[in-house]
Structures are given as C-alpha cells and as structure tokens.
Coordinates of N, CA and C in Angstrom, one line a residue:
Chain A
D1 N 38.8 180.4 52.7 CA 37.5 181.0 52.9 C 36.9 181.1 51.7
A2 N 35.5 180.7 51.9 CA 34.4 180.8 50.7 C 34.3 181.9 50.0
G3 N 34.5 181.5 48.8 CA 34.0 182.5 47.9 C 32.7 183.1 47.3
V4 N 32.2 183.8 46.5 CA 31.5 184.0 46.0 C 30.7 183.0 45.4
I5 N 29.4 182.6 46.0 CA 28.7 180.9 45.7 C 27.9 181.8 44.9
Q6 N 27.3 180.9 43.9 CA 26.5 180.9 42.9 C 25.8 179.8 42.8
S7 N 24.5 179.9 42.5 CA 23.6 178.6 42.3 C 22.4 179.1 41.5
P8 N 21.7 177.9 39.9 CA 22.7 177.1 40.3 C 24.0 176.9 39.0
R9 N 24.7 176.4 38.8 CA 25.9 176.5 38.2 C 25.5 176.1 36.1
H10 N 24.2 175.2 36.1 CA 23.7 175.8 34.9 C 22.2 174.8 35.0
E11 N 21.8 176.2 34.2 CA 20.2 175.9 34.0 C 19.6 175.7 32.4
V12 N 18.6 175.4 32.2 CA 18.1 174.8 31.2 C 16.6 174.9 31.5
T13 N 16.4 175.6 30.6 CA 14.7 176.3 30.7 C 14.1 176.4 29.2
E14 N 12.6 176.6 29.5 CA 12.0 176.7 28.1 C 11.5 178.4 28.2
M15 N 11.3 178.8 27.1 CA 11.0 180.0 26.8 C 9.6 180.7 27.6
G16 N 9.5 181.4 28.3 CA 8.1 181.5 29.1 C 8.5 181.4 30.3
Q17 N 9.9 180.6 31.1 CA 9.8 180.2 32.2 C 10.1 180.9 32.8
E18 N 10.1 180.8 33.9 CA 10.3 181.8 34.7 C 11.6 181.3 35.6
V19 N 13.1 182.2 35.6 CA 14.2 181.6 35.8 C 14.9 182.3 36.8
T20 N 15.3 181.9 38.4 CA 15.7 182.4 39.6 C 17.1 182.2 39.7
L21 N 18.5 182.8 39.8 CA 19.5 183.0 40.0 C 20.0 183.0 41.1
R22 N 21.0 182.6 42.0 CA 21.4 183.0 43.7 C 22.1 183.3 43.7
C23 N 22.6 184.2 44.6 CA 24.2 184.3 45.0 C 24.1 184.6 46.0
K24 N 25.5 184.0 46.8 CA 25.7 184.3 48.1 C 26.8 185.1 48.3
P25 N 27.4 186.6 48.3 CA 28.3 187.1 48.6 C 29.2 186.5 49.5
I26 N 30.8 187.3 49.4 CA 31.6 187.0 50.4 C 31.4 187.9 52.0
S27 N 31.5 186.9 52.9 CA 31.0 187.6 54.4 C 32.0 188.3 54.9
G28 N 30.8 189.9 54.9 CA 31.7 191.1 55.1 C 31.8 192.3 54.1
H29 N 31.5 191.6 52.8 CA 31.4 192.3 52.0 C 30.1 192.9 52.0
N30 N 29.9 194.4 51.8 CA 28.5 195.4 51.1 C 28.7 195.5 50.1
S31 N 28.9 195.2 49.2 CA 28.5 195.4 47.3 C 28.5 194.3 46.8
L32 N 27.6 194.6 46.1 CA 27.1 192.7 45.4 C 26.7 193.5 43.7
F33 N 27.2 192.8 43.5 CA 26.6 192.8 41.5 C 26.5 191.9 40.7
W34 N 25.5 192.0 39.8 CA 25.2 190.8 38.9 C 25.6 191.3 37.4
Y35 N 26.9 189.9 36.8 CA 26.9 191.0 35.4 C 26.0 189.8 34.9
R36 N 26.3 190.0 32.9 CA 26.3 189.3 32.1 C 27.2 189.1 31.0
Q37 N 27.8 187.8 31.0 CA 28.4 187.9 29.9 C 27.6 186.8 28.7
T38 N 28.3 187.7 27.5 CA 27.8 186.8 26.4 C 29.0 187.3 25.5
M39 N 29.0 186.8 24.3 CA 30.5 186.4 23.4 C 30.1 188.2 22.3
M40 N 29.3 188.8 22.0 CA 28.7 190.2 21.4 C 29.3 191.6 22.7
R41 N 29.3 191.3 24.0 CA 29.3 192.4 24.7 C 30.5 191.9 25.8
G42 N 30.6 190.7 25.5 CA 31.6 190.5 27.3 C 30.8 191.1 28.0
L43 N 31.5 191.3 29.4 CA 31.0 191.8 30.5 C 30.2 192.7 30.9
E44 N 28.9 192.5 31.0 CA 28.1 193.7 31.1 C 27.1 193.9 32.8
L45 N 27.8 195.1 33.4 CA 27.0 195.2 34.5 C 25.3 195.0 34.6
L46 N 24.6 194.4 35.1 CA 23.5 194.5 35.1 C 22.9 195.6 36.2
I47 N 23.1 195.0 37.5 CA 22.3 195.7 38.5 C 23.8 195.8 39.9
Y48 N 23.5 196.9 40.6 CA 24.4 196.7 41.7 C 24.1 197.2 43.0
F49 N 24.4 196.5 44.0 CA 23.6 196.8 46.0 C 24.6 197.3 46.5
N50 N 24.3 198.4 47.1 CA 25.6 198.8 48.2 C 24.6 198.6 49.7
N51 N 25.0 197.7 50.2 CA 24.6 197.7 51.8 C 23.3 197.3 51.5
N52 N 23.0 196.3 50.4 CA 21.7 196.1 50.4 C 20.5 196.0 49.4
V53 N 21.1 197.8 49.2 CA 20.3 198.9 48.8 C 20.5 198.9 46.9
P54 N 19.4 198.7 45.6 CA 20.4 198.7 44.5 C 20.7 200.5 44.3
I55 N 21.8 200.2 44.3 CA 22.6 201.4 43.4 C 22.0 202.2 42.2
D56 N 22.3 201.3 41.1 CA 22.3 201.6 40.2 C 22.0 200.1 39.4
D57 N 20.8 200.1 38.7 CA 20.0 199.2 37.9 C 20.0 199.5 36.4
S58 N 20.5 200.6 35.8 CA 20.5 200.5 34.3 C 21.3 199.9 33.3
G59 N 21.9 198.8 33.8 CA 22.0 197.8 32.7 C 20.8 196.9 32.8
M60 N 20.6 196.4 33.7 CA 18.6 195.6 33.7 C 18.6 196.1 31.9
P61 N 18.7 194.8 31.4 CA 17.6 195.1 29.9 C 16.5 195.5 30.1
E62 N 15.5 195.4 30.6 CA 13.9 195.2 30.7 C 13.1 194.9 32.0
D63 N 12.7 194.9 31.6 CA 11.4 194.6 32.7 C 11.0 193.1 32.9
R64 N 11.4 192.3 32.5 CA 11.9 190.8 32.8 C 12.1 190.3 34.0
F65 N 13.4 191.5 34.0 CA 14.7 191.6 34.8 C 14.0 192.0 36.1
S66 N 14.9 191.5 37.2 CA 14.4 192.0 38.3 C 15.7 191.4 39.6
A67 N 16.1 192.2 41.0 CA 16.7 191.3 41.4 C 16.3 192.1 42.7
K68 N 17.1 191.4 43.5 CA 16.5 191.7 44.8 C 17.8 191.0 46.2
M69 N 17.8 192.1 46.7 CA 19.0 191.6 48.2 C 18.3 191.9 49.5
P70 N 17.6 190.6 50.0 CA 16.9 190.7 51.2 C 17.5 190.9 52.2
N71 N 19.1 190.5 52.3 CA 19.7 190.5 53.2 C 21.2 190.6 53.1
A72 N 22.1 190.6 53.9 CA 23.5 190.9 53.2 C 24.2 189.5 53.3
S73 N 23.3 188.3 52.9 CA 24.3 187.4 52.5 C 23.3 186.4 51.5
F74 N 22.6 187.3 50.4 CA 21.8 186.3 50.0 C 21.5 187.2 48.8
S75 N 21.3 187.3 47.2 CA 20.8 187.8 46.4 C 20.2 187.1 45.3
T76 N 19.3 187.3 44.5 CA 18.8 186.7 43.5 C 18.5 187.7 42.5
L77 N 18.9 186.9 41.0 CA 18.1 187.5 40.0 C 17.5 186.6 39.4
K78 N 15.6 187.6 39.1 CA 15.3 186.8 38.6 C 15.0 187.0 36.7
I79 N 14.0 186.1 35.8 CA 13.7 186.4 34.8 C 12.8 185.8 34.7
Q80 N 11.5 187.0 34.2 CA 10.3 186.3 33.7 C 9.6 187.4 32.8
P81 N 8.9 186.8 31.5 CA 9.1 185.4 31.4 C 10.6 185.6 30.8
S82 N 11.3 183.9 30.7 CA 12.5 183.8 30.2 C 12.1 183.8 28.5
E83 N 13.3 184.3 27.7 CA 13.5 184.3 26.1 C 14.4 183.9 26.0
P84 N 15.3 183.0 24.5 CA 15.9 182.5 24.2 C 17.4 183.7 24.4
R85 N 17.1 184.8 24.0 CA 18.4 185.8 24.1 C 19.0 186.1 25.4
D86 N 18.2 185.9 26.2 CA 18.3 185.7 27.4 C 19.4 184.7 27.7
S87 N 19.6 183.6 26.7 CA 20.8 182.6 27.3 C 22.3 183.7 27.5
A88 N 23.0 183.1 28.2 CA 24.4 183.9 28.3 C 24.9 182.9 30.0
V89 N 25.8 183.3 30.2 CA 26.5 183.4 31.7 C 26.4 184.3 32.2
Y90 N 25.7 184.0 33.6 CA 25.4 185.5 34.6 C 26.5 185.5 35.8
F91 N 27.3 186.4 36.1 CA 28.0 186.1 37.2 C 28.0 186.8 38.7
C92 N 27.8 186.8 39.4 CA 27.6 188.0 40.7 C 29.1 188.2 41.3
A93 N 29.0 189.1 41.4 CA 30.7 189.4 42.5 C 30.2 190.6 43.5
S94 N 31.3 190.6 44.4 CA 31.0 191.2 45.7 C 32.1 192.0 46.0
S95 N 32.6 193.0 47.0 CA 33.6 193.8 47.3 C 33.0 194.2 48.5
R96 N 34.0 194.4 49.0 CA 34.0 195.1 50.8 C 33.6 196.6 50.6
G97 N 33.7 197.3 49.6 CA 33.6 198.8 49.8 C 32.9 198.6 48.2
Q98 N 32.6 200.1 47.9 CA 31.5 200.6 47.3 C 32.4 201.5 46.1
G99 N 34.1 201.7 46.2 CA 34.4 202.3 45.8 C 35.6 201.5 44.8
V100 N 36.0 202.0 43.9 CA 36.5 201.0 42.6 C 37.6 200.2 43.0
K101 N 38.9 200.8 44.3 CA 39.8 200.2 44.2 C 39.3 199.3 45.3
N102 N 38.1 198.6 45.7 CA 37.5 197.8 46.5 C 37.6 196.6 45.4
I103 N 38.6 195.8 45.6 CA 38.5 194.3 44.5 C 37.2 193.6 44.3
Q104 N 37.0 193.4 43.1 CA 35.6 192.6 43.5 C 36.3 191.2 43.0
Y105 N 35.1 190.5 44.2 CA 35.6 189.0 43.5 C 34.2 188.2 42.8
F106 N 34.6 187.6 41.5 CA 33.6 187.0 40.7 C 33.4 185.5 41.1
G107 N 32.2 185.2 41.2 CA 31.3 183.5 41.9 C 32.2 182.8 40.1
A108 N 31.5 181.2 40.3 CA 31.8 180.8 38.9 C 30.8 181.0 38.2
G109 N 30.0 181.5 38.3 CA 29.2 182.0 36.9 C 27.5 181.0 37.0
T110 N 26.5 181.5 36.1 CA 25.4 180.3 35.8 C 25.1 180.8 34.1
R111 N 25.1 179.4 33.7 CA 25.3 179.2 33.1 C 23.8 178.8 32.5
L112 N 22.8 180.0 32.1 CA 21.7 180.0 31.4 C 21.4 179.6 30.3
S113 N 20.4 178.6 29.7 CA 19.9 178.5 28.4 C 19.1 178.5 28.5
V114 N 18.3 179.5 27.3 CA 16.7 179.3 27.2 C 16.7 178.6 25.6
L115 N 15.4 177.5 26.0 CA 15.4 177.2 24.6 C 14.3 177.5 24.1
Chain B
D1 N 27.6 201.6 21.5 CA 28.1 202.5 22.8 C 29.1 202.1 23.5
Q2 N 30.0 200.9 23.3 CA 30.9 200.5 23.9 C 31.8 201.3 24.4
Q3 N 32.1 201.5 25.5 CA 32.6 202.9 25.8 C 34.4 202.1 26.1
V4 N 34.7 200.5 26.2 CA 35.8 199.7 26.3 C 35.7 198.6 25.6
K5 N 36.7 198.9 24.4 CA 36.5 197.8 23.6 C 38.3 197.2 23.3
Q6 N 37.6 196.2 22.9 CA 38.6 194.9 22.7 C 39.0 194.3 21.3
N7 N 39.7 195.4 20.7 CA 39.3 194.9 19.1 C 40.0 193.2 18.8
S8 N 40.8 192.7 19.5 CA 41.4 191.2 19.0 C 40.7 190.2 19.9
P9 N 39.9 189.9 19.2 CA 39.3 188.1 20.4 C 40.2 187.5 20.3
S10 N 41.1 187.5 19.7 CA 42.0 186.3 20.1 C 43.6 186.7 19.8
L11 N 44.8 185.6 20.7 CA 46.2 186.4 20.4 C 46.4 184.8 21.0
S12 N 47.3 184.6 19.8 CA 48.5 183.5 20.3 C 50.0 183.5 20.3
V13 N 50.3 183.3 21.3 CA 51.5 183.5 21.3 C 53.0 182.3 21.6
Q14 N 53.8 182.3 22.0 CA 54.9 181.4 22.0 C 54.7 181.5 23.6
E15 N 55.5 180.4 24.2 CA 55.8 180.2 25.6 C 57.1 180.9 25.7
G16 N 57.3 181.7 26.4 CA 58.2 182.7 27.0 C 58.5 184.1 26.1
R17 N 58.3 184.5 25.3 CA 57.8 185.3 24.2 C 56.5 186.5 25.0
I18 N 56.8 187.7 24.6 CA 56.2 188.7 25.1 C 54.8 188.5 24.6
S19 N 53.4 188.5 25.6 CA 52.1 188.9 25.0 C 51.7 190.5 25.1
I20 N 50.9 190.9 24.4 CA 50.4 192.3 25.1 C 48.7 192.1 24.2
L21 N 48.6 192.5 25.3 CA 46.7 192.3 25.4 C 46.4 194.3 25.1
N22 N 45.5 194.8 24.5 CA 45.0 195.9 23.6 C 43.9 196.4 24.7
C23 N 43.7 197.8 24.8 CA 42.4 198.1 25.2 C 42.4 199.4 25.0
D24 N 40.9 199.9 24.2 CA 40.2 201.3 23.7 C 39.8 201.7 24.8
Y25 N 39.2 202.9 25.6 CA 38.0 203.7 26.0 C 37.7 204.4 25.6
T26 N 36.4 205.0 25.8 CA 36.1 206.5 24.9 C 36.0 207.4 26.1
N27 N 35.3 206.9 27.5 CA 34.7 207.6 28.7 C 36.0 208.4 29.0
S28 N 36.2 209.9 28.9 CA 37.1 210.5 29.4 C 37.0 210.4 31.2
M29 N 35.9 210.4 31.8 CA 35.5 210.6 33.4 C 36.4 209.2 34.0
F30 N 36.9 208.0 32.9 CA 37.5 207.0 33.4 C 38.3 207.8 34.5
D31 N 38.4 206.9 35.7 CA 39.9 207.2 36.2 C 40.6 206.0 36.9
Y32 N 40.3 204.9 36.8 CA 40.8 204.1 37.0 C 40.5 202.9 36.2
F33 N 41.6 201.9 35.9 CA 41.5 200.6 35.2 C 41.7 199.7 35.4
L34 N 41.4 198.4 34.9 CA 41.6 197.4 35.8 C 41.5 196.2 34.4
W35 N 42.5 195.3 35.2 CA 42.3 194.1 34.4 C 42.2 192.6 34.9
Y36 N 41.1 192.0 34.5 CA 40.4 190.7 34.9 C 40.9 189.5 34.0
K37 N 41.4 188.3 34.6 CA 41.6 187.1 34.1 C 40.5 186.0 34.4
K38 N 40.0 185.5 33.2 CA 39.1 184.3 33.6 C 39.5 183.3 32.6
Y39 N 39.6 181.8 33.8 CA 40.0 180.9 32.8 C 38.2 180.1 32.5
P40 N 38.1 179.1 32.0 CA 36.9 178.1 31.5 C 36.2 178.0 33.0
A41 N 35.0 177.8 32.8 CA 34.2 177.4 34.3 C 34.3 178.2 35.5
E42 N 35.3 179.2 35.2 CA 35.3 180.0 36.2 C 35.0 181.3 36.3
G43 N 35.0 182.2 37.4 CA 34.4 183.4 37.4 C 36.3 184.4 37.0
P44 N 35.6 185.5 36.8 CA 37.2 186.7 36.7 C 37.6 186.3 37.7
T45 N 38.6 186.8 37.8 CA 39.6 187.5 39.0 C 40.2 188.4 38.4
F46 N 40.8 189.6 39.6 CA 41.6 190.5 40.0 C 43.3 190.1 38.9
L47 N 43.5 191.3 38.3 CA 44.8 190.7 37.8 C 45.8 192.1 38.5
I48 N 45.5 193.1 37.7 CA 46.1 194.6 37.8 C 45.3 195.4 37.7
S49 N 45.9 196.6 38.4 CA 45.3 198.2 37.8 C 45.8 198.9 38.3
I50 N 45.2 199.9 37.1 CA 46.2 201.5 37.1 C 45.7 202.7 37.4
S51 N 46.0 203.7 38.4 CA 45.3 204.9 38.5 C 45.6 205.6 37.1
S52 N 44.5 206.6 36.8 CA 44.7 207.2 35.1 C 45.7 208.8 35.9
I53 N 46.2 208.6 36.7 CA 47.1 209.6 37.5 C 48.7 209.0 37.0
K54 N 49.0 207.6 36.8 CA 49.8 207.0 36.3 C 49.8 206.5 34.9
D55 N 51.3 206.5 34.4 CA 50.8 205.8 33.2 C 51.8 204.5 33.0
K56 N 52.1 203.5 34.0 CA 52.6 202.4 34.6 C 52.2 201.8 35.3
N57 N 51.8 200.4 35.1 CA 52.0 199.5 36.8 C 52.3 198.4 36.9
E58 N 53.5 198.1 37.5 CA 53.9 196.7 37.4 C 53.7 195.9 38.5
D59 N 53.6 194.7 38.2 CA 53.5 193.5 39.1 C 54.1 192.4 38.2
G60 N 55.0 192.0 39.2 CA 55.7 190.8 38.4 C 55.8 190.7 37.1
R61 N 55.4 189.4 36.4 CA 55.7 189.6 34.8 C 54.5 190.6 34.0
F62 N 53.5 191.2 35.0 CA 52.5 191.6 34.2 C 52.4 193.2 34.6
T63 N 52.6 194.1 33.1 CA 52.4 195.1 33.3 C 51.7 196.1 32.3
V64 N 51.1 196.8 33.0 CA 49.8 198.0 32.3 C 50.5 199.1 32.2
F65 N 50.0 199.3 30.5 CA 50.4 201.1 30.4 C 49.1 201.5 30.2
L66 N 49.4 202.9 30.4 CA 48.5 203.5 29.7 C 48.3 205.0 29.3
N67 N 47.7 205.3 28.3 CA 48.4 206.0 27.3 C 46.6 206.8 27.1
K68 N 46.8 208.2 28.3 CA 45.1 208.7 28.5 C 45.3 210.1 26.8
S69 N 45.9 209.8 26.0 CA 46.1 210.8 25.2 C 45.3 210.1 24.0
A70 N 45.7 208.9 24.3 CA 45.2 208.2 23.2 C 44.1 207.4 23.5
K71 N 43.4 207.5 24.5 CA 42.9 206.6 25.3 C 42.9 205.0 25.5
H72 N 44.2 204.5 25.7 CA 44.6 203.6 25.0 C 45.0 203.1 26.9
L73 N 44.8 201.4 26.9 CA 45.7 200.6 27.5 C 46.3 199.4 27.0
S74 N 47.2 198.9 27.5 CA 47.6 197.8 27.2 C 48.5 197.1 28.5
L75 N 48.3 195.5 28.5 CA 48.6 194.6 28.9 C 49.6 193.9 28.7
H76 N 51.1 193.9 29.3 CA 52.2 193.3 28.7 C 52.0 192.5 29.9
I77 N 52.8 190.6 29.2 CA 53.0 189.2 30.2 C 54.5 189.2 29.9
V78 N 54.9 189.3 30.4 CA 56.8 188.6 30.2 C 57.4 188.1 31.0
P79 N 58.0 187.3 30.9 CA 57.5 186.1 29.9 C 56.2 185.2 29.8
S80 N 55.8 185.1 28.9 CA 54.1 184.4 29.0 C 54.4 182.8 29.1
Q81 N 53.7 181.9 30.0 CA 53.5 180.8 30.4 C 52.3 180.2 29.9
P82 N 52.2 179.1 30.1 CA 51.3 177.9 29.3 C 49.9 178.3 30.2
G83 N 50.3 179.0 31.7 CA 49.4 178.9 32.8 C 48.8 180.2 32.3
D84 N 49.2 181.2 31.6 CA 48.5 182.0 31.3 C 47.1 182.8 30.5
S85 N 47.2 181.2 29.9 CA 46.4 180.8 29.1 C 44.6 181.7 29.5
A86 N 44.1 182.0 28.9 CA 43.0 182.5 29.9 C 42.2 183.8 28.8
V87 N 40.7 183.8 28.8 CA 40.4 185.7 28.5 C 40.8 186.5 29.4
Y88 N 41.0 187.5 29.3 CA 41.8 188.5 29.6 C 40.0 189.5 29.4
F89 N 39.9 190.6 30.5 CA 39.0 191.5 30.2 C 40.0 192.9 30.7
C90 N 39.6 193.8 30.0 CA 39.9 195.5 31.3 C 38.4 196.3 31.2
A91 N 38.9 197.0 32.0 CA 37.9 197.4 32.4 C 38.0 198.9 33.0
G92 N 37.0 200.2 32.6 CA 37.6 201.2 33.1 C 36.4 201.5 34.1
S93 N 36.5 202.5 35.1 CA 36.0 203.0 36.1 C 35.9 204.4 36.6
S94 N 34.9 204.9 36.6 CA 35.0 206.6 37.0 C 35.0 207.1 38.6
N95 N 35.1 206.0 39.3 CA 35.4 205.6 40.8 C 34.1 205.6 41.4
T96 N 32.8 205.2 41.0 CA 31.6 204.9 41.3 C 32.0 203.3 41.9
G97 N 32.9 203.1 41.8 CA 32.7 201.3 41.6 C 32.1 200.5 41.0
K98 N 31.6 201.1 39.7 CA 30.4 200.8 38.3 C 32.0 200.0 37.7
L99 N 32.1 199.2 37.4 CA 33.4 198.8 36.0 C 32.5 198.4 35.2
I100 N 33.3 198.8 33.5 CA 32.3 198.8 32.3 C 33.9 198.0 31.5
F101 N 33.5 196.9 31.2 CA 34.3 195.8 30.7 C 34.5 195.7 29.1
G102 N 35.5 195.2 28.9 CA 35.3 195.5 27.5 C 35.0 194.0 27.1
Q103 N 34.6 193.1 25.7 CA 34.4 192.0 25.5 C 35.9 190.8 25.8
G104 N 36.8 191.4 25.8 CA 37.7 190.0 26.1 C 38.3 189.5 25.1
T105 N 39.4 189.3 25.5 CA 40.7 188.8 24.5 C 41.0 187.2 24.8
T106 N 41.0 186.5 24.5 CA 41.4 184.7 24.9 C 43.1 185.0 24.0
L107 N 44.0 184.8 25.3 CA 45.5 184.6 24.8 C 45.4 183.0 24.9
Q108 N 46.3 182.5 24.3 CA 46.9 181.2 24.2 C 48.1 181.2 24.1
V109 N 48.8 180.8 25.0 CA 50.3 180.8 25.1 C 51.1 179.1 24.8
K110 N 51.3 178.7 23.6 CA 52.1 178.0 23.0 C 53.2 177.2 23.7
P111 N 53.0 176.4 24.1 CA 54.6 175.6 25.0 C 55.1 175.2 24.0

C-alpha cells in the first residue's frame, strides 16, 4: 500500500519566492496534518483538516502560510513570500479518523531551504 | 511555551543495555501520550502509546511509563539494538487528535 506521498522531497528557493508543498494522504484517511520540524522546536503542528475542512490552523506561523485541501486525496501548503527562517523539514501526515487513537502516518517530508 | 519537553537532545548506549528516553509535559489536559521514531530522510513512525489512566504499557522490547503526578513519561528499550538508533519524539494529546510533540532525542546504540 502506498503511504503518504509528499513532493518535492527537496526544495531550494530564494527569499521572496512562492513555495508550494504537496501531499497525497493514504486512501481512506479523512484527517490530514501539516507539521514543521526544526532543531529548536522539534515537530510543530501547523494545521489539520478533517474531511477536507480545516479544523485548527492555530499553528500557522503567519499570513504568509496557507493550506488547502480541495479534495480527499490532495493538499497543499503554500508559503508566499518565503523567508530564510522558513527553512525546515515539512511533514504531512494522515489518519483514519480525528481522534487521538487514530495513528498518524507521516510522509517522508519536504526539506525546504530558503536562501 | 513548550508543552512537551525532551531535555536530552542525545543519548548513547551500548548494544544490549537499556535505553531510557525521558519526556516532561506541562499540559494537565493531556490524556494520551505517544512515542514516534524517526530515521534519517524518513517521516516519523508510531512506536507505542499510553492512556493517562495507565502507568505502564509494554510492547516487546519497548515499555512506556507514565507518572502523572510528576507530569513525566519515559520510554525504555531493553535490550537496545543498533537498529534502534533514531530520533525519538514524544507527544501528548487531549483527545482532539491534535498531537503536541517534543523536540526529539537522538538515540545512538553502539555495537
């Protein structure tokens, strides 16, 4: 079975450019999560969706970040304009349900470098 | 305002010995805790969990202990194996499905 698929795996961009990260959750999963990993703060939840609807976006750092889930099999995380402090690994995860006992399955991540 | 803290960035143990990874939390509303394991260039994978109504949960070589009064949990790996070398994240949740992760601890198990 295919797991959570993220693209691209690596992204290098210049400050001020728009960056779009993509995620395909596991088929049949109806909850999707976007995380950011940094050395200082570990894994931070940015936003999560349930049945394609954003439930909690309190972790989104600022208005430069936006996320969409147009259908059950695709989500994007966009940063516009990007800044060097956005450099991190971004993970997408999905789970079968919203409750905490539904295990979250993570993609391999996108390593973003903003120069 | 880190609600989950892993104060040891790294840990090194000898193969066959016990590895103990620690985690502290501040949010009294957490009622479920999880450990995830992460290898380089891969996403985290679920390892073991514990409900706040328990103080211990065991799965093979992995045991998680919860001390609610101290707001502390630990993951024990016995015996440690070189393949256990990874970053370990603990997380807490208040049953919303939202996980709050710590910074992670890098475990190195030496042959």
